[in-house]
Amino acid sequence: MEEFSKSPESSVPTLADVAARAGVSTATVSRCLNTPDRVTEKTLKTVMDAVNHLGYAPNYSARALAAGRTNMIGAIIPTMENAIFARGIQAFQEELQKNGCTLLVASSSYRQDLEEEQIRTLTARGADALLLIGYQRDPQIYEFLKKRKIPAVLTWASEPSQDYLSVGFDNRKAMKALATDVIGKGHRTIGCISADTATNDRARERVEGIWAAMRDAGLDPDTLQVVETAYSIENGEAAFQQLMSGANSPTAVMCGNDVLAVGALRAAADLGLKVPGDVAITGFDDIELAFVAPVPLTTVHVPHRRMGQLAARALIEALHGRSPESVQLPTEVRHRDTL
Amino acid sequence: MEEFSKSPESSVPTLADVAARAGVSTATVSRCLNTPDRVTEKTLKTVMDAVNHLGYAPNYSARALAAGRTNMIGAIIPTMENAIFARGIQAFQEELQKNGCTLLVASSSYRQDLEEEQIRTLTARGADALLLIGYQRDPQIYEFLKKRKIPAVLTWASEPSQDYLSVGFDNRKAMKALATDVIGKGHRTIGCISADTATNDRARERVEGIWAAMRDAGLDPDTLQVVETAYSIENGEAAFQQLMSGANSPTAVMCGNDVLAVGALRAAADLGLKVPGDVAITGFDDIELAFVAPVPLTTVHVPHRRMGQLAARALIEALHGRSPESVQLPTEVRHRDTL
DNA sequence: GTGAAAAATGTAAGCGCTTACATTTGCCAT
DNA sequence: ATGGCAAATGTAAGCGCTTACATTTTTCAC
């Protein structure tokens, strides 16, 4: 019969408990756990037996305090409800997990002030490194990160100056390629439904991509009819209606992402417009929604999972003191039935 | 001209630095930060000025070690790529953020062994509380959590025995309601595409819901043709084909979630089957995919955001030493065009 | 077998914070 | 004014771990 009491041994075991049971010092136990090759096989076994017997698990707060590292990596994204972020972050997390790191998540709701606050919070929480979306933010933040020596990887975009580590893709180039195809189909009056270009660098670059294609084709970029709205199917519908009710309604509407495009598609159906016969519609991202849409969507495919995975690897490299290279992933126009 | 060196003042400021600058003890600074009402207004101002001047931010690892709390809450979900989890977790995170807590995320890929490992990892990392999906797991885990005094909330289901805190919904009842409608439409030969019922309690309860409805209607539950497969559009397509190529092909196929249902819908189109004319199809969850599907999907609406939010509140209550009640959220059949 | 170098282990000093307890200060009834 | 009490502040002991440095043990060339 064993006695179970509230005495020390019934509470959470510590390193010292393991050391006592194994008859070694706490330093040795710590070594067994962190650098097993610096310890005799025999000692290792004794200690691991004690660990298992006691059900010992290290206290990461203590470890973090002593070692100065937490093995936690933070990600600050606009929202997980957008499938592209959910997918990228899932891959990011899987890769971190493989490397013994844990993911801390915060969301900014596409607001720069909130993002900044989150950066400070996750930093204070001890995040060893950060994944950030896009590159447009107060220079002070970059200063702050640099001063704190916290590696950060910028994703979902390719930072133009290459001053920072980034694992992403060229939004402008991607959208330009798609716009070139749109123009190639003979469209001259083009509309665009975009997220807020003032605060969202990805959205802005996509619009700039359309302008660039227009310029190349001898079209006046100023004729591009842009409506800015937050990402949602409903907003896509409304924006499309607005675009089509104007005097010179577009024959092609390029949307900033697939969600808006699906909204446009629904609005077109409501207006009795055939796609692509009466009006062409394009998306961006190539999420599931794009190919199960009423009319499968012509869009730009972005390797979100791959991006998340490579971002994780880059950060882990950086944490190991190496200097990872930025990577620009290729995107690809996916021709389906809306253009 | 100021000198910038590697000397103490250029590194990350600590509580002691603030205390020195404000001319008070570290205890007082700590009080200003944590219990400002236990401090003179004058002292508070002096200290906060020092905090701001130094750009001080507390080291949470140290705080966690000293206080025994981390203010981090962990969530272990099968995958963020499933929109229902992304959405629920987003709401969960927003609510945590409002309460000064940070979210730690891990994913189990629907594997029980991995989930268990993650529970131990997040616990070791100091998660003060945990959000878990479903209720079916090794009793030892519940023991472990109880011993460690870590509150956990079970979500996306309603734990039948009510022994544990849960914020979810009744999968069985929800699916039974839908199945009753299916039967009400005259369907007698029913198929079902489900996730693995052995390891996924939500999936199992949904199938049981169909059985219950059949029984109530005088149908033999054993005639339900179940195909189990992992959640994906492609798997939904394959499973549907399998179901329809059998001897006694169903006139209605009830799917375990919307993703499978969209796959079924596509397969039906490929087979030249009209929905719901030739075959009825139903989903579960009511994600975006459901209403933008080629044929808008009849499905069960689940209040995922609300669930995430309430789960967060319950955990925060528990952390405050109160005893939150389990809540069972209502679900609702959404009739659209596939039944 | 011997001694020097290498390997294994032990000792103990923090890491930055919270908090129980001790001390000082301020306030008020007398 | 003064004693007594409450409020404010200070003192200092950890929280559980890592790691530089000190000590002991092993290894191995001679």
XYZ file of C-alpha atoms (C1' of nucleotides) in Angstrom:
738
model
C 0.000 0.000 0.000
C 1.396 3.313 -0.988
C 0.634 6.536 0.708
C -0.531 9.365 -1.512
C -0.234 12.706 0.140
C 0.210 16.306 -0.802
C 3.854 15.975 0.116
C 6.561 16.986 -2.355
C 6.654 13.742 -4.254
C 3.052 14.074 -5.261
C 3.591 17.462 -6.865
C 5.211 18.090 -10.190
C 8.717 16.606 -10.207
C 11.684 18.881 -10.819
C 15.179 18.400 -12.076
C 16.368 18.095 -8.515
C 13.955 15.240 -7.867
C 15.322 13.385 -10.836
C 18.881 14.091 -9.759
C 18.182 12.832 -6.250
C 16.577 9.656 -7.507
C 19.342 8.970 -10.006
C 22.018 9.864 -7.484
C 23.673 12.480 -9.643
C 23.816 16.255 -9.722
C 21.256 18.464 -11.429
C 23.882 19.471 -13.951
C 24.214 15.893 -15.093
C 20.494 15.496 -15.445
C 20.369 18.673 -17.464
C 23.113 17.298 -19.694
C 21.326 14.018 -20.187
C 18.344 15.952 -21.397
C 20.056 18.529 -23.553
C 23.396 17.106 -24.643
C 23.161 13.339 -24.145
C 26.421 12.780 -26.032
C 28.347 14.524 -23.276
C 27.359 11.881 -20.768
C 28.200 8.230 -20.132
C 25.781 5.712 -21.526
C 25.382 4.254 -18.083
C 24.602 7.590 -16.480
C 22.196 8.366 -19.265
C 20.282 5.199 -18.605
C 20.105 5.727 -14.872
C 18.887 9.249 -15.344
C 16.357 8.432 -18.035
C 14.953 5.698 -15.849
C 14.466 8.224 -13.099
C 12.902 10.639 -15.566
C 10.440 8.038 -16.718
C 9.674 6.767 -13.288
C 8.918 10.237 -12.026
C 7.142 11.304 -15.175
C 9.403 14.293 -15.229
C 8.902 16.997 -17.820
C 11.094 20.080 -17.873
C 9.646 23.405 -16.868
C 10.126 25.509 -19.966
C 9.737 28.783 -18.157
C 12.694 27.966 -15.995
C 14.615 26.672 -18.948
C 13.804 29.799 -20.908
C 14.888 32.032 -18.090
C 18.148 30.211 -17.575
C 19.018 29.603 -21.188
C 17.673 32.810 -22.683
C 15.725 30.931 -25.322
C 12.152 29.737 -25.318
C 12.000 27.674 -28.498
C 8.760 29.441 -29.176
C 8.260 31.189 -32.466
C 5.547 33.737 -32.971
C 3.359 34.321 -35.995
C 1.261 37.418 -36.416
C -1.251 37.134 -39.180
C -4.247 39.221 -40.183
C -6.718 36.428 -39.530
C -6.854 32.670 -39.555
C -10.216 32.790 -41.205
C -8.592 33.485 -44.529
C -7.725 30.033 -45.819
C -4.413 31.167 -47.243
C -3.121 32.054 -43.815
C -4.622 29.010 -42.159
C -2.894 26.826 -44.704
C 0.449 28.572 -44.588
C 0.481 28.678 -40.806
C -0.457 25.027 -40.584
C 2.592 24.121 -42.656
C 4.691 26.554 -40.657
C 3.609 24.947 -37.419
C 4.264 21.424 -38.670
C 7.782 22.345 -39.627
C 8.397 24.058 -36.296
C 7.117 21.038 -34.464
C 9.591 18.842 -36.302
C 12.293 21.074 -34.945
C 11.115 21.137 -31.388
C 9.640 24.601 -31.548
C 6.183 25.692 -30.526
C 4.012 28.200 -32.294
C 2.599 31.308 -30.658
C -0.193 32.924 -32.626
C -1.648 36.385 -32.634
C -3.874 38.100 -35.139
C -3.879 41.701 -36.240
C -7.168 41.918 -38.135
C -5.260 43.737 -40.889
C -4.575 46.609 -38.507
C -1.076 47.990 -38.282
C -1.440 49.331 -34.776
C -2.632 45.983 -33.504
C 0.153 44.204 -35.316
C 2.704 46.410 -33.632
C 1.206 45.685 -30.252
C 1.300 41.979 -30.955
C 4.916 42.136 -31.966
C 5.737 43.649 -28.622
C 3.591 41.161 -26.777
C 5.015 38.092 -28.445
C 8.494 39.454 -27.981
C 7.900 39.964 -24.289
C 6.506 36.458 -24.137
C 9.897 35.376 -25.294
C 9.292 34.461 -28.900
C 12.736 33.653 -30.277
C 11.727 34.624 -33.787
C 8.746 36.000 -35.661
C 6.810 35.361 -38.827
C 5.234 38.511 -40.191
C 2.979 39.104 -43.174
C 4.026 41.655 -45.790
C 6.746 44.227 -45.323
C 5.046 47.579 -44.850
C 5.334 48.733 -41.257
C 6.783 51.433 -39.066
C 10.595 51.409 -39.386
C 10.761 51.609 -35.605
C 9.512 48.061 -35.457
C 12.377 46.829 -37.537
C 14.717 48.781 -35.278
C 13.146 47.209 -32.256
C 13.512 43.707 -33.637
C 17.073 44.347 -34.643
C 17.969 45.735 -31.249
C 16.386 42.738 -29.552
C 18.164 40.482 -32.052
C 14.952 38.736 -32.951
C 15.009 37.205 -36.405
C 11.876 37.867 -38.419
C 10.778 36.486 -41.729
C 8.487 38.488 -43.983
C 6.051 36.373 -45.914
C 3.278 36.533 -48.495
C 5.331 39.130 -50.312
C 8.845 39.753 -51.468
C 10.335 42.674 -49.692
C 11.513 44.937 -52.522
C 14.739 46.270 -51.020
C 15.829 42.829 -49.854
C 17.007 44.393 -46.616
C 15.108 41.841 -44.629
C 14.723 38.117 -44.680
C 11.707 37.165 -46.692
C 10.122 33.985 -47.928
C 7.359 34.918 -50.288
C 6.411 35.739 -53.800
C 6.179 38.739 -56.076
C 2.584 39.918 -55.909
C 3.129 42.481 -58.625
C 4.682 40.096 -61.086
C 2.058 37.459 -60.393
C -0.818 39.808 -60.974
C 0.874 41.355 -63.991
C 1.091 37.959 -65.634
C -2.599 37.386 -65.074
C -3.481 40.897 -66.271
C -1.450 40.340 -69.401
C -3.571 37.293 -70.129
C -6.724 39.304 -69.489
C -5.610 41.968 -71.924
C -4.531 39.273 -74.347
C -8.120 38.105 -74.456
C -9.026 41.509 -75.825
C -10.297 43.194 -72.695
C -9.763 46.941 -72.713
C -12.121 48.103 -69.996
C -10.931 46.516 -66.785
C -12.210 46.639 -63.240
C -10.464 45.631 -60.071
C -11.756 44.739 -56.631
C -8.961 45.088 -54.110
C -8.337 45.198 -50.410
C -7.274 48.527 -48.938
C -4.109 49.456 -50.813
C -2.996 52.036 -48.276
C -2.349 49.532 -45.523
C -2.022 46.237 -47.387
C 1.159 45.985 -49.401
C 0.153 42.727 -51.064
C -3.051 44.294 -52.321
C -1.232 47.378 -53.543
C 1.337 45.398 -55.447
C -1.349 43.383 -57.129
C -3.037 46.543 -58.381
C 0.331 47.844 -59.517
C 0.782 44.620 -61.429
C -2.365 45.316 -63.398
C -1.206 48.836 -64.121
C 2.117 47.538 -65.356
C 0.453 45.111 -67.744
C -1.809 47.858 -69.032
C 1.122 50.149 -69.626
C 2.980 47.414 -71.488
C -0.062 46.911 -73.678
C -0.363 50.604 -74.427
C -3.414 51.036 -72.226
C -3.865 53.969 -69.871
C -3.506 52.646 -66.291
C -5.769 55.428 -65.111
C -8.688 53.750 -66.810
C -8.484 50.840 -64.366
C -11.582 51.029 -62.225
C -10.583 50.083 -58.703
C -12.960 49.432 -55.833
C -11.395 48.823 -52.450
C -13.144 46.710 -49.850
C -12.386 44.193 -47.127
C -12.038 40.546 -48.110
C -15.376 38.765 -47.971
C -17.800 37.178 -50.361
C -20.477 39.760 -49.554
C -18.110 42.648 -50.151
C -17.084 41.082 -53.429
C -20.708 40.986 -54.493
C -21.320 44.588 -53.567
C -18.155 45.815 -55.229
C -18.978 43.958 -58.405
C -22.424 45.497 -58.529
C -20.919 48.910 -58.031
C -18.449 48.318 -60.836
C -21.108 47.099 -63.266
C -23.519 49.901 -62.516
C -21.017 52.548 -63.572
C -21.162 54.347 -66.918
C -18.357 52.464 -68.575
C -18.720 49.044 -67.033
C -15.717 46.723 -67.341
C -15.650 43.594 -69.473
C -13.194 42.006 -67.065
C -13.040 42.269 -63.295
C -9.814 41.243 -61.625
C -10.188 40.499 -57.945
C -7.575 40.809 -55.237
C -8.296 37.311 -54.008
C -10.499 34.311 -54.609
C -12.966 35.210 -51.900
C -13.789 38.520 -53.557
C -13.895 36.775 -56.921
C -16.458 34.270 -55.704
C -18.538 37.178 -54.514
C -18.204 38.800 -57.935
C -19.235 35.544 -59.548
C -22.392 35.392 -57.476
C -23.225 39.013 -58.201
C -22.742 38.363 -61.913
C -25.161 35.468 -61.728
C -27.668 37.675 -59.916
C -27.318 40.311 -62.634
C -27.885 37.658 -65.268
C -24.388 38.114 -66.628
C -22.650 35.120 -68.197
C -19.074 34.455 -67.131
C -16.850 34.709 -69.063
C -19.173 35.544 -72.001
C -20.501 38.841 -70.688
C -17.795 39.545 -68.180
C -14.536 37.863 -67.245
C -13.607 37.452 -63.567
C -10.268 36.479 -62.055
C -9.130 35.630 -58.569
C -5.873 35.268 -56.666
C -4.503 32.594 -54.295
C -6.107 29.459 -55.703
C -7.812 28.206 -52.593
C -10.390 25.399 -52.657
C -13.121 27.921 -53.173
C -11.598 28.763 -56.563
C -12.122 25.412 -58.175
C -15.419 24.507 -56.613
C -16.897 27.903 -57.456
C -20.055 27.864 -59.632
C -17.737 28.576 -62.524
C -14.223 27.352 -61.772
C -12.130 30.410 -61.276
C -9.158 31.509 -63.328
C -6.692 32.600 -60.689
C -3.074 32.790 -59.600
C -1.776 29.785 -57.768
C 0.346 30.562 -54.735
C 2.296 27.799 -52.943
C 1.078 28.677 -49.476
C 2.073 25.483 -47.748
C 5.528 25.544 -49.228
C 5.905 29.132 -48.142
C 4.994 28.316 -44.569
C 7.398 25.431 -44.507
C 10.313 27.377 -45.939
C 9.623 30.302 -43.646
C 9.938 27.971 -40.677
C 13.183 26.568 -41.972
C 14.606 30.012 -42.571
C 13.824 31.077 -39.033
C 15.325 27.959 -37.570
C 18.462 28.518 -39.604
C 18.635 32.054 -38.309
C 18.226 30.827 -34.763
C 21.159 28.510 -35.332
C 23.257 31.518 -36.125
C 23.358 30.894 -39.829
C 22.212 33.478 -42.349
C 19.404 32.086 -44.425
C 18.734 33.531 -47.863
C 15.465 35.109 -48.789
C 13.462 33.042 -51.199
C 11.024 34.125 -53.819
C 8.609 31.368 -54.710
C 7.157 31.056 -58.184
C 3.472 31.628 -58.765
C 1.510 30.423 -61.720
C -1.605 31.527 -63.552
C -4.241 28.777 -63.383
C -6.509 29.025 -66.363
C -9.971 27.752 -65.657
C -13.355 28.946 -66.843
C -13.871 32.548 -65.827
C -11.589 34.225 -68.370
C 25.943 63.199 -28.434
C 25.055 60.048 -26.698
C 27.288 57.087 -26.381
C 25.874 53.768 -27.503
C 27.780 50.841 -26.196
C 27.204 47.250 -25.309
C 27.007 48.283 -21.700
C 23.992 47.311 -19.610
C 21.819 50.226 -20.612
C 21.929 49.223 -24.245
C 20.654 45.744 -23.540
C 17.113 44.785 -22.673
C 16.024 46.635 -19.538
C 14.939 44.643 -16.493
C 12.768 45.326 -13.519
C 15.843 46.295 -11.561
C 16.759 48.922 -14.134
C 13.329 50.450 -13.817
C 13.526 50.321 -10.049
C 16.915 52.021 -10.058
C 15.756 54.751 -12.377
C 12.573 55.363 -10.416
C 14.410 55.205 -7.115
C 12.217 52.471 -5.676
C 12.531 48.758 -4.993
C 11.821 46.046 -7.525
C 8.853 44.984 -5.453
C 7.253 48.361 -5.934
C 7.826 48.275 -9.655
C 6.302 44.848 -9.781
C 3.281 46.159 -7.884
C 2.887 49.101 -10.212
C 2.734 46.675 -13.090
C 0.516 44.038 -11.566
C -1.538 45.649 -8.820
C -1.453 49.392 -9.513
C -4.155 50.040 -6.911
C -1.824 48.949 -4.154
C 0.535 51.804 -4.860
C 0.499 55.580 -4.442
C -0.518 57.580 -7.464
C 2.719 59.482 -7.251
C 4.843 56.348 -7.134
C 2.892 54.899 -9.993
C 3.627 57.892 -12.140
C 7.329 57.909 -11.346
C 7.613 54.240 -12.094
C 5.586 54.343 -15.288
C 7.718 57.209 -16.522
C 10.791 55.085 -15.956
C 9.115 52.157 -17.696
C 8.327 54.262 -20.721
C 11.682 55.949 -20.827
C 13.493 52.640 -20.731
C 11.068 50.909 -23.033
C 10.779 48.219 -20.433
C 8.745 45.121 -21.131
C 8.495 42.337 -18.585
C 10.222 39.068 -19.226
C 7.377 36.601 -19.204
C 9.603 33.610 -18.646
C 10.796 35.083 -15.405
C 7.327 36.121 -14.475
C 6.029 32.677 -15.260
C 8.711 31.028 -13.202
C 8.136 33.261 -10.228
C 4.374 33.429 -10.367
C 3.646 29.924 -11.559
C 1.405 31.180 -14.336
C 2.209 31.960 -17.940
C -1.033 33.466 -19.198
C -0.622 31.245 -22.192
C -3.416 28.969 -23.207
C -2.868 26.066 -25.531
C -5.105 24.742 -28.265
C -4.578 21.393 -29.874
C -6.580 20.926 -33.010
C -6.477 18.346 -35.773
C -5.519 20.886 -38.429
C -5.974 24.537 -39.166
C -6.640 23.739 -42.775
C -10.147 22.741 -41.921
C -12.049 26.020 -41.972
C -14.160 25.087 -38.974
C -11.121 24.923 -36.754
C -9.519 27.990 -38.264
C -12.665 29.936 -37.591
C -13.250 28.653 -34.083
C -9.636 29.165 -33.108
C -9.617 32.655 -34.530
C -12.515 33.578 -32.267
C -10.867 31.778 -29.380
C -7.683 33.725 -29.878
C -9.471 37.064 -30.121
C -11.209 36.443 -26.840
C -7.988 35.358 -25.163
C -6.252 38.446 -26.422
C -8.919 40.620 -24.865
C -8.084 38.974 -21.568
C -4.351 39.326 -21.822
C -3.704 35.728 -22.712
C -1.686 34.409 -25.578
C -2.483 31.402 -27.704
C -0.174 28.446 -28.154
C -1.107 26.208 -31.055
C -0.305 22.640 -31.893
C -1.883 20.280 -34.369
C -2.501 16.590 -34.058
C -3.407 15.659 -37.641
C -6.323 13.685 -36.192
C -3.893 11.319 -34.495
C -4.451 10.434 -30.872
C -0.843 9.624 -30.142
C 0.274 12.964 -31.495
C -2.414 14.759 -29.580
C -1.222 13.197 -26.359
C 2.319 14.241 -27.079
C 1.171 17.789 -27.765
C -0.746 17.911 -24.535
C 2.418 17.050 -22.672
C 4.454 19.520 -24.676
C 2.108 22.435 -24.221
C 1.802 21.599 -20.560
C 5.542 21.598 -20.147
C 5.649 24.877 -21.996
C 3.518 26.185 -19.220
C 0.110 26.454 -20.828
C -2.214 27.439 -18.004
C -5.192 25.819 -19.677
C -6.023 23.814 -22.753
C -8.621 23.707 -25.497
C -9.126 20.215 -26.823
C -11.288 18.874 -29.620
C -13.735 16.079 -28.844
C -13.717 13.988 -25.714
C -12.411 10.581 -26.677
C -8.933 10.036 -25.331
C -6.889 7.905 -22.987
C -8.219 8.346 -19.416
C -4.627 8.782 -18.290
C -4.574 12.122 -20.037
C -7.474 13.370 -17.996
C -5.702 12.085 -14.904
C -2.592 13.907 -15.912
C -4.436 17.163 -16.469
C -6.255 16.823 -13.214
C -3.094 16.104 -11.303
C -1.421 19.103 -12.863
C -4.546 21.149 -12.140
C -4.753 22.322 -15.724
C -8.267 23.281 -16.757
C -9.268 21.936 -20.153
C -12.307 22.644 -22.232
C -13.600 20.027 -24.656
C -15.069 21.511 -27.803
C -16.762 20.597 -31.066
C -18.714 18.033 -29.121
C -20.708 17.651 -25.944
C -19.051 15.269 -23.621
C -21.794 12.762 -22.814
C -21.072 12.079 -19.149
C -20.652 15.779 -18.373
C -17.690 14.895 -16.201
C -15.590 17.475 -17.931
C -15.990 21.070 -18.905
C -17.209 21.303 -22.456
C -18.374 24.025 -24.792
C -19.750 22.391 -27.856
C -22.746 20.908 -29.511
C -24.485 17.580 -29.796
C -23.229 15.991 -32.993
C -25.651 13.107 -32.718
C -28.710 15.251 -32.233
C -27.661 17.621 -35.012
C -27.163 14.852 -37.521
C -30.297 13.067 -36.397
C -32.345 16.170 -37.160
C -30.896 16.338 -40.632
C -31.365 12.616 -41.203
C -34.968 12.906 -40.123
C -35.462 15.490 -42.843
C -33.764 13.243 -45.355
C -36.047 10.370 -44.462
C -38.987 12.744 -44.468
C -38.278 13.414 -48.115
C -38.915 9.753 -48.775
C -35.382 8.445 -48.931
C -35.062 4.842 -47.816
C -31.687 3.848 -49.199
C -29.160 6.070 -47.535
C -25.426 6.355 -47.853
C -22.997 8.077 -45.559
C -19.478 9.359 -46.086
C -17.773 9.770 -42.743
C -14.391 10.342 -41.218
C -12.874 7.449 -39.293
C -15.403 6.639 -36.583
C -12.967 4.655 -34.465
C -10.818 7.640 -33.581
C -13.076 10.605 -34.265
C -15.897 10.923 -31.763
C -17.606 13.723 -33.677
C -17.744 11.573 -36.789
C -19.016 8.602 -34.847
C -21.784 10.550 -33.181
C -22.916 11.903 -36.497
C -23.262 8.405 -37.902
C -25.089 7.369 -34.766
C -27.432 10.284 -35.328
C -28.369 8.884 -38.711
C -28.936 5.463 -37.192
C -31.174 6.940 -34.544
C -33.300 8.722 -37.122
C -33.586 5.535 -39.158
C -34.637 3.599 -36.121
C -37.248 6.197 -35.263
C -38.604 5.949 -38.783
C -38.770 2.173 -38.656
C -35.802 1.723 -40.961
C -33.073 -0.814 -40.322
C -29.927 1.088 -39.293
C -27.834 -1.726 -40.712
C -28.889 -0.732 -44.201
C -26.978 2.546 -43.871
C -24.082 2.310 -46.280
C -21.091 3.932 -44.605
C -17.807 4.728 -46.274
C -15.074 6.067 -44.044
C -12.390 8.336 -45.430
C -10.306 11.339 -44.440
C -11.787 14.794 -44.947
C -10.958 16.143 -48.394
C -12.793 17.003 -51.557
C -10.985 14.276 -53.485
C -11.840 11.638 -50.908
C -15.432 12.776 -50.992
C -15.485 12.245 -54.735
C -13.994 8.778 -54.504
C -16.266 7.708 -51.681
C -19.313 8.904 -53.561
C -18.322 6.951 -56.641
C -17.827 3.892 -54.507
C -21.241 4.319 -52.945
C -22.990 4.776 -56.288
C -21.290 1.846 -57.941
C -22.628 -0.602 -55.378
C -25.532 -2.935 -56.007
C -28.128 -0.973 -54.070
C -26.992 2.571 -54.619
C -28.368 5.177 -52.204
C -30.788 7.907 -53.171
C -29.385 10.157 -50.496
C -25.791 10.521 -49.375
C -25.197 12.205 -46.041
C -21.674 13.476 -45.611
C -19.739 13.950 -42.393
C -18.816 17.476 -43.356
C -19.171 20.052 -46.102
C -15.815 19.306 -47.650
C -16.757 15.690 -48.286
C -20.157 16.836 -49.514
C -18.614 19.164 -52.064
C -16.559 16.228 -53.290
C -19.704 14.142 -53.535
C -21.372 16.948 -55.449
C -18.574 17.018 -58.002
C -18.586 13.267 -58.378
C -22.338 13.361 -58.932
C -21.881 15.910 -61.684
C -19.213 13.718 -63.263
C -21.550 10.753 -63.179
C -24.262 12.817 -64.812
C -26.435 12.607 -61.714
C -28.748 15.517 -60.947
C -28.789 16.786 -57.368
C -31.214 16.498 -55.694
C -33.267 14.918 -58.492
C -31.249 11.747 -58.894
C -29.501 11.794 -55.573
C -29.694 14.001 -52.504
C -26.502 15.122 -50.769
C -26.073 16.747 -47.379
C -23.148 18.293 -45.556
C -22.263 19.353 -42.028
C -20.693 22.537 -40.560
C -21.980 25.172 -42.961
C -18.705 26.681 -44.027
C -18.426 29.101 -46.973
C -17.873 26.216 -49.296
C -21.408 25.039 -48.549
C -23.240 27.964 -49.984
C -20.979 28.708 -52.919
C -20.961 25.067 -53.982
C -22.174 24.351 -57.531
C -25.487 23.469 -55.916
C -25.854 25.236 -52.575
C -25.567 22.587 -49.935
C -28.194 21.542 -47.432
C -26.192 21.218 -44.249
C -26.095 21.677 -40.479
C -25.078 25.072 -39.294
C -22.647 25.073 -36.376
C -21.809 28.309 -34.515
C -18.058 27.848 -34.675
C -17.076 31.396 -33.812
C -19.391 31.525 -30.865
C -18.038 28.221 -29.651
C -14.464 29.485 -29.778
C -15.403 32.606 -27.932
C -17.317 30.831 -25.185
C -14.585 28.248 -24.801
C -12.108 31.040 -24.146
C -14.383 32.621 -21.578
C -14.926 29.321 -19.806
C -11.202 28.728 -19.524
C -10.571 32.211 -18.232
C -13.285 31.720 -15.649
C -11.682 28.475 -14.573
C -8.313 30.183 -14.299
C -9.922 32.723 -12.003
C -10.882 29.903 -9.721
C -14.524 29.940 -10.619
C -16.317 26.872 -11.929
C -17.722 27.581 -15.360
C -20.663 25.554 -16.597
C -20.484 23.445 -19.711
C -22.487 24.859 -22.550
C -24.207 23.067 -25.357
C -24.742 25.325 -28.336
C -27.716 24.877 -30.629
C -27.200 23.759 -34.202
C -29.649 24.220 -37.010
C -30.428 22.461 -40.270
C -29.903 24.831 -43.183
C -32.091 23.831 -46.055
C -30.640 24.740 -49.412
C -30.736 22.964 -52.745
C -29.194 19.513 -52.393
C -32.006 17.761 -50.556
C 52.703 1.423 -13.894
C 52.879 6.381 -14.641
C 51.519 11.008 -15.752
C 49.196 14.099 -18.702
C 45.306 15.045 -21.262
C 40.530 14.181 -22.083
C 36.125 13.014 -20.540
C 32.629 12.966 -17.045
C 30.628 14.938 -13.284
C 29.848 18.235 -9.556
C 29.408 23.012 -7.575
C 27.162 27.025 -7.425
C 25.950 31.399 -9.453
C 22.702 33.416 -11.620
C 18.450 34.227 -15.267
C 14.272 38.337 -14.009
C 10.526 38.161 -11.632
C 6.817 37.607 -7.566
C 5.537 37.664 -2.933
C 5.654 36.620 2.180
C 7.176 39.083 5.666
C 9.448 43.142 7.835
C 9.776 47.901 8.054
C 8.546 52.578 7.343
C 5.288 56.216 6.443
C 0.954 58.667 6.709
C -3.363 59.375 8.841
C -6.604 60.111 12.351
C -8.976 59.931 16.762
C -7.831 61.343 20.969
C 1.034 66.413 20.183
C 0.620 61.271 20.433
C -0.280 56.465 20.056
C -2.112 53.134 17.131
C -3.402 51.289 12.888
C -3.547 50.911 7.963
C -1.332 51.758 3.834
C 2.907 51.932 1.267
C 7.259 50.315 0.503
C 11.416 47.543 1.153
C 13.992 43.116 1.904
C 15.176 38.948 0.387
C 14.052 34.199 -0.604
C 13.032 31.530 -3.920
C 10.749 29.691 -8.781
C 13.497 25.355 -11.839
C 16.733 25.458 -14.862
C 21.543 26.187 -17.542
C 26.330 26.660 -17.658
C 31.077 28.457 -16.491
C 34.316 26.701 -13.831
C 36.267 23.304 -10.519
C 36.959 18.693 -9.449
C 37.182 13.848 -10.153
C 37.572 9.844 -13.087
C 38.974 7.545 -17.239
C 41.952 6.789 -21.048
C 46.135 5.976 -23.193
C 50.976 6.649 -24.886
C 55.110 5.564 -23.037
